[in-house]
Coordinates of C-alpha atoms in Angstrom, one line a residue:
M1 CA 32.1 -12.0 3.2
K2 CA 35.0 -14.6 3.4
I3 CA 37.7 -13.9 5.7
P4 CA 41.3 -15.1 3.9
K5 CA 43.0 -17.9 5.8
Q6 CA 46.1 -15.7 6.1
I7 CA 44.3 -13.2 8.3
L8 CA 42.3 -15.9 10.7
S9 CA 45.9 -17.5 11.0
F10 CA 47.2 -14.0 12.1
T11 CA 44.5 -13.4 14.2
L12 CA 44.8 -16.7 16.1
I13 CA 48.9 -15.9 16.6
V14 CA 48.0 -12.7 18.1
I15 CA 45.3 -13.8 20.5
T16 CA 47.6 -16.8 21.7
S17 CA 50.5 -14.6 22.3
S18 CA 48.6 -12.4 24.4
L19 CA 47.3 -15.3 26.6
L20 CA 50.8 -16.3 27.0
F21 CA 52.2 -12.7 28.0
V22 CA 49.3 -12.2 30.6
P23 CA 50.8 -14.5 33.3
M24 CA 54.2 -13.6 32.6
M25 CA 53.2 -10.0 33.6
L26 CA 51.5 -11.1 36.3
A27 CA 54.6 -13.2 38.0
Q28 CA 56.9 -10.4 36.9
A29 CA 55.1 -7.0 37.7
R30 CA 56.6 -5.1 41.0
D31 CA 55.4 -1.9 42.3
P32 CA 58.7 0.5 43.0
D33 CA 59.5 0.5 46.5
P34 CA 59.1 3.9 47.8
M35 CA 61.5 3.3 50.4
D36 CA 64.2 3.3 48.0
D37 CA 64.1 7.4 48.3
P38 CA 67.3 8.1 50.6
A39 CA 64.9 10.3 52.5
Y40 CA 63.2 7.6 54.5
G41 CA 66.7 6.3 55.7
F42 CA 67.4 2.8 56.6
V43 CA 67.4 0.5 59.8
P44 CA 71.1 0.0 61.0
P45 CA 72.0 -4.0 61.4
S46 CA 72.1 -5.2 64.5
Y47 CA 72.2 -8.7 65.7
L48 CA 72.2 -8.6 69.5
T49 CA 71.3 -10.9 72.1
Q50 CA 67.9 -11.4 72.1
V51 CA 65.6 -10.9 74.9
T52 CA 62.2 -12.5 75.9
A53 CA 59.4 -10.3 76.7
A54 CA 58.5 -10.3 80.1
T55 CA 55.0 -12.3 81.2
P56 CA 52.3 -9.6 80.8
S57 CA 51.1 -8.0 84.3
S58 CA 47.1 -8.8 85.3
S59 CA 44.6 -6.3 84.2
A60 CA 40.9 -6.3 84.3
A61 CA 39.0 -7.5 81.5
T62 CA 36.0 -6.2 79.8
T63 CA 34.5 -9.6 78.8
V64 CA 35.9 -13.0 80.6
S65 CA 34.8 -16.4 80.4
A66 CA 33.7 -18.6 83.0
T67 CA 36.4 -20.9 83.4
P68 CA 40.5 -20.8 83.2
L69 CA 41.6 -22.2 79.9
N70 CA 44.7 -24.7 79.5
V71 CA 46.1 -23.7 76.3
P72 CA 49.9 -23.9 75.1
K73 CA 51.8 -21.0 76.4
V74 CA 52.7 -18.5 73.4
E75 CA 56.4 -17.9 73.6
L76 CA 58.3 -15.5 71.3
T77 CA 61.3 -13.9 71.3
V78 CA 61.5 -10.1 71.0
S79 CA 65.3 -9.2 69.8
A80 CA 67.1 -5.9 70.0
K81 CA 66.6 -6.1 66.3
A82 CA 62.9 -6.1 66.7
R83 CA 63.0 -3.3 68.9
E84 CA 64.6 -1.0 66.8
I85 CA 62.9 -1.9 63.7
Y86 CA 60.0 -0.9 65.7
Q87 CA 61.4 2.4 67.0
F88 CA 62.6 3.5 63.8
G89 CA 59.2 3.0 62.4
L90 CA 57.5 5.5 64.8
K91 CA 60.2 7.8 63.9
L92 CA 58.9 7.8 60.7
G93 CA 55.4 8.0 61.8
N94 CA 53.5 4.7 62.0
N95 CA 51.0 4.2 64.5
A96 CA 52.0 2.6 67.8
K97 CA 48.2 1.8 68.2
A98 CA 47.8 -0.2 64.7
F99 CA 48.8 -3.4 63.4
S100 CA 48.0 -4.9 59.6
K101 CA 47.4 -8.5 58.4
V102 CA 49.1 -9.5 55.5
G103 CA 48.1 -12.7 54.3
D104 CA 45.8 -15.3 52.2
C105 CA 42.5 -16.9 53.4
M106 CA 44.0 -17.4 57.1
S107 CA 44.1 -13.7 57.3
T108 CA 40.7 -12.4 56.2
T109 CA 37.9 -10.5 57.5
P110 CA 35.4 -11.8 59.0
F111 CA 37.6 -14.6 60.7
F112 CA 40.6 -13.6 61.5
L113 CA 40.9 -11.6 65.0
V114 CA 38.1 -9.5 64.0
P115 CA 35.8 -10.5 67.1
F116 CA 38.2 -8.6 69.2
D117 CA 37.1 -5.2 68.1
N118 CA 33.4 -6.1 69.5
S119 CA 32.9 -6.9 73.2
K120 CA 29.8 -8.9 72.4
Q121 CA 31.9 -11.5 70.2
Y122 CA 34.4 -12.5 72.6
R123 CA 35.5 -13.3 76.1
L124 CA 38.7 -13.7 77.3
P125 CA 39.7 -16.9 79.4
Q126 CA 40.1 -15.8 83.3
N127 CA 43.7 -16.6 83.4
L128 CA 44.3 -14.5 80.1
T129 CA 42.7 -11.0 80.9
S130 CA 45.6 -9.3 80.6
L131 CA 45.5 -9.6 76.8
Q132 CA 42.6 -6.9 77.5
E133 CA 45.4 -4.3 77.3
T134 CA 46.4 -5.5 73.8
V135 CA 42.9 -5.4 72.7
D136 CA 42.6 -1.9 73.7
N137 CA 45.7 -0.6 72.4
F138 CA 45.0 -2.0 68.9
S139 CA 41.3 -1.4 68.8
G140 CA 40.2 -0.9 65.2
S141 CA 43.0 -2.8 63.9
F142 CA 41.2 -6.4 64.5
S143 CA 38.3 -5.6 62.3
R144 CA 39.8 -3.5 59.6
T145 CA 39.9 -5.2 56.3
S146 CA 43.5 -5.1 55.1
V147 CA 44.0 -4.6 51.1
A148 CA 47.0 -7.0 51.7
A149 CA 45.2 -9.9 53.3
R150 CA 42.8 -11.8 50.7
D151 CA 41.5 -15.2 49.4
G152 CA 43.9 -16.5 46.7
F153 CA 46.8 -14.4 47.7
S154 CA 50.4 -15.9 47.7
A155 CA 53.7 -14.6 48.7
A156 CA 54.1 -13.8 45.0
S157 CA 50.9 -11.5 45.0
L158 CA 51.8 -8.6 47.5
L159 CA 54.2 -6.7 45.3
N160 CA 52.3 -7.1 42.1
P161 CA 50.0 -4.0 41.1
L162 CA 47.7 -6.5 39.3
W163 CA 46.6 -7.7 42.8
S164 CA 45.8 -4.4 44.3
D165 CA 42.5 -2.8 45.0
P166 CA 42.0 -0.4 42.5
N167 CA 39.6 1.8 44.8
A168 CA 42.1 2.0 47.4
C169 CA 45.6 1.7 45.7
G170 CA 47.8 3.5 43.1
R171 CA 48.2 2.2 39.8
T172 CA 51.9 1.1 40.3
E173 CA 51.5 0.2 44.0
G174 CA 51.1 -3.3 45.0
P175 CA 48.9 -4.9 47.9
L176 CA 51.8 -4.6 50.4
N177 CA 52.9 -1.0 50.0
C178 CA 49.4 0.0 49.6
E179 CA 48.6 -1.3 52.9
L180 CA 51.6 0.2 54.6
R181 CA 50.5 3.5 53.4
L182 CA 47.0 3.4 54.1
N183 CA 47.2 2.1 57.7
K184 CA 50.8 3.3 58.7
P185 CA 51.1 0.0 61.2
S186 CA 53.8 -0.3 63.4
M187 CA 53.7 -4.2 63.0
V188 CA 52.2 -6.4 60.7
I189 CA 51.2 -10.5 61.2
V190 CA 52.5 -12.3 58.2
S191 CA 50.4 -15.5 57.4
L192 CA 51.4 -16.9 54.1
G193 CA 51.9 -20.6 52.6
T194 CA 48.5 -21.9 52.4
N195 CA 47.8 -20.5 49.2
G196 CA 50.6 -20.7 46.4
I197 CA 51.6 -24.4 46.7
W198 CA 52.9 -24.3 42.9
L199 CA 55.9 -22.1 44.3
T200 CA 59.0 -24.0 44.9
G201 CA 61.0 -23.4 48.1
E202 CA 63.5 -21.1 46.5
S203 CA 60.5 -18.9 44.7
F204 CA 58.7 -18.8 48.2
E205 CA 62.1 -17.8 49.8
D206 CA 62.8 -15.1 47.3
Y207 CA 59.3 -13.6 47.3
M208 CA 59.4 -13.5 51.3
R209 CA 62.7 -11.9 51.4
E210 CA 61.5 -9.1 49.4
L211 CA 58.2 -8.7 51.5
L212 CA 60.3 -8.7 54.9
N213 CA 62.9 -5.9 53.2
V214 CA 59.9 -3.8 52.2
M215 CA 58.5 -3.9 55.9
I216 CA 61.6 -3.7 57.5
K217 CA 62.6 -0.4 55.3
R218 CA 59.6 1.5 56.4
G219 CA 60.1 0.6 60.0
V220 CA 57.0 -1.9 60.2
L221 CA 58.1 -5.0 62.5
P222 CA 56.8 -8.2 60.7
I223 CA 55.7 -10.8 63.2
L224 CA 56.1 -14.2 60.9
S225 CA 53.6 -17.0 61.5
T226 CA 53.9 -20.6 60.6
K227 CA 50.7 -22.3 59.2
A228 CA 48.8 -25.2 60.7
D229 CA 48.5 -27.1 57.5
N230 CA 50.7 -28.8 54.8
V231 CA 49.1 -28.4 51.7
E232 CA 52.4 -28.5 49.8
G233 CA 53.0 -31.8 51.0
D234 CA 56.7 -31.7 52.0
G235 CA 56.6 -28.8 54.7
R236 CA 58.8 -26.4 53.0
F237 CA 56.9 -23.3 53.5
N238 CA 56.8 -23.5 57.2
A239 CA 60.6 -24.4 57.4
I240 CA 61.4 -21.5 55.2
I241 CA 59.5 -19.2 57.4
I242 CA 61.0 -20.5 60.6
K243 CA 64.6 -20.0 58.7
L244 CA 63.9 -16.1 57.7
A245 CA 62.4 -15.5 61.5
K246 CA 65.8 -16.7 62.8
E247 CA 68.0 -14.9 60.0
Y248 CA 66.1 -11.8 60.3
D249 CA 65.9 -11.9 64.0
L250 CA 62.1 -11.3 63.8
P251 CA 59.3 -12.6 66.2
L252 CA 58.0 -16.0 65.2
W253 CA 54.5 -17.0 65.9
D254 CA 54.7 -20.7 65.7
Y255 CA 51.2 -21.6 65.0
W256 CA 52.1 -25.1 63.5
T257 CA 53.6 -26.1 66.8
I258 CA 50.8 -24.4 68.8
A259 CA 48.0 -26.1 66.8
Q260 CA 49.0 -29.8 67.4
V261 CA 46.9 -29.6 70.8
L262 CA 43.8 -30.0 68.6
P263 CA 42.9 -33.2 66.7
K264 CA 44.1 -32.9 63.2
S265 CA 45.5 -29.6 64.1
G266 CA 42.2 -28.1 64.1
I267 CA 41.9 -29.1 60.3
T268 CA 38.5 -30.3 59.4
D269 CA 38.5 -31.1 55.8
G270 CA 42.1 -32.6 55.5
Q271 CA 43.5 -29.6 53.6
Y272 CA 43.4 -26.3 55.3
H273 CA 39.7 -25.2 56.3
M274 CA 39.0 -25.0 60.2
E275 CA 35.7 -24.9 61.9
W276 CA 34.6 -21.7 63.2
A277 CA 33.7 -20.6 66.6
P278 CA 34.0 -17.2 68.1
P279 CA 36.5 -16.7 70.8
I280 CA 34.6 -17.2 73.8
F281 CA 35.6 -20.1 75.9
D282 CA 32.9 -21.0 78.3
D283 CA 32.9 -24.5 77.3
G284 CA 36.5 -24.9 76.9
L285 CA 39.0 -25.0 73.6
K286 CA 37.1 -26.7 70.9
T287 CA 38.0 -25.2 67.1
G288 CA 40.6 -24.3 65.0
W289 CA 39.6 -20.6 64.7
Q290 CA 39.2 -20.2 68.4
L291 CA 43.0 -21.3 68.9
R292 CA 44.1 -19.4 65.7
N293 CA 42.7 -16.1 67.1
L294 CA 43.6 -16.6 70.8
S295 CA 47.2 -17.4 70.2
A296 CA 47.4 -14.6 67.5
L297 CA 46.5 -12.3 70.0
Q298 CA 48.8 -13.6 72.7
A299 CA 51.8 -13.3 69.9
L300 CA 50.8 -9.8 69.5
D301 CA 50.5 -9.0 73.2
V302 CA 54.1 -10.5 73.7
V303 CA 55.6 -8.4 71.1
W304 CA 54.0 -5.2 71.9
R305 CA 54.9 -5.6 75.3
G306 CA 58.3 -6.6 74.2
V307 CA 59.2 -3.4 71.9
K308 CA 57.7 -0.6 74.2

C-alpha cells in the first residue's frame, strides 16, 4: 500500500516538533516548592557579624595513620545567619545527625566521603584525630546514596522532575526536594559546575539561587564548594559560587584553593578526573580524591561545630 506524500510530510513535521519540544521541557520543567506553603514559615533575614568556628578539641580516633599529615588548614566562616538557618531547620524536624550531598560526578557514591562510614577504609592523620567526632555524629550519611548527586547533573537538573529517581521521588518532585524530604538533612554539601559547561554565567547563577532559596526555606544549611577544575575555561562557575557564598552569608569550602597543593590540582587527565585512593595517609597525601575527601570532612567538621 502506497502512503500519500501529504501524510508522510505531516508525520515528519509531528516527529520533528516533538523532538524540539522535549529539550524545552527538560530545561523549563520545575517542581513546585513545598516550602511555599505558609505553614513552613521562613528564615528571618540577619546579616550579622561573622564568627569563625573555634578550633576543634582533640579526641581519640578509631583509626589513625602512622604519621601527622601536612595539609592546608581548611578555614570556613560560620556566620550568625548560618547558625540561624541551621537552628530553624531543627525546629522544622531536620536531623542534626544527617547531611546530604548535592552535585555532579564529584559528589557521587562510591567516591565522595563514602569511606568514612567504614572504619576499615580510612585512617585519620595523627594531627586531625578530632575529626572522628564529626564522623561519629554523621554516621550513615557518608555512604548514603543521595538522589540529588549523580553523574551528569548540572545546576539546571536539580529542580527538574524529569531528572528524579522515579523509584524514590514523586512525579512532580525534583531531585533536590526529593532528597531533602527523604533524608531530612540539617546540612548539604553543594558541589556543582564540573558538568553543565554549556550554561552561561547568568544561567548558572540563576539556577544556583533557586537551589539555595529552596534549601534555606527548608532550614537546610548549604555548604558551598568551589571545584578544582576549570572545564568551562574562564573560571566563571567558581567566581559565581564565591559571590553567592558571600551574598547569602554561607560557609564556603574553597576546594579550588586547597587543591593547589597537589600537582595539577590533583587532576590526572587535564579535565576533571582525579586518581582514586582511600583516605589512608600512612604514605602521605598523594591523590586528588584523598585531598578532596579529607578537606570535605574538615569543612563539615568546622561548620558542625560552628552551628551547634
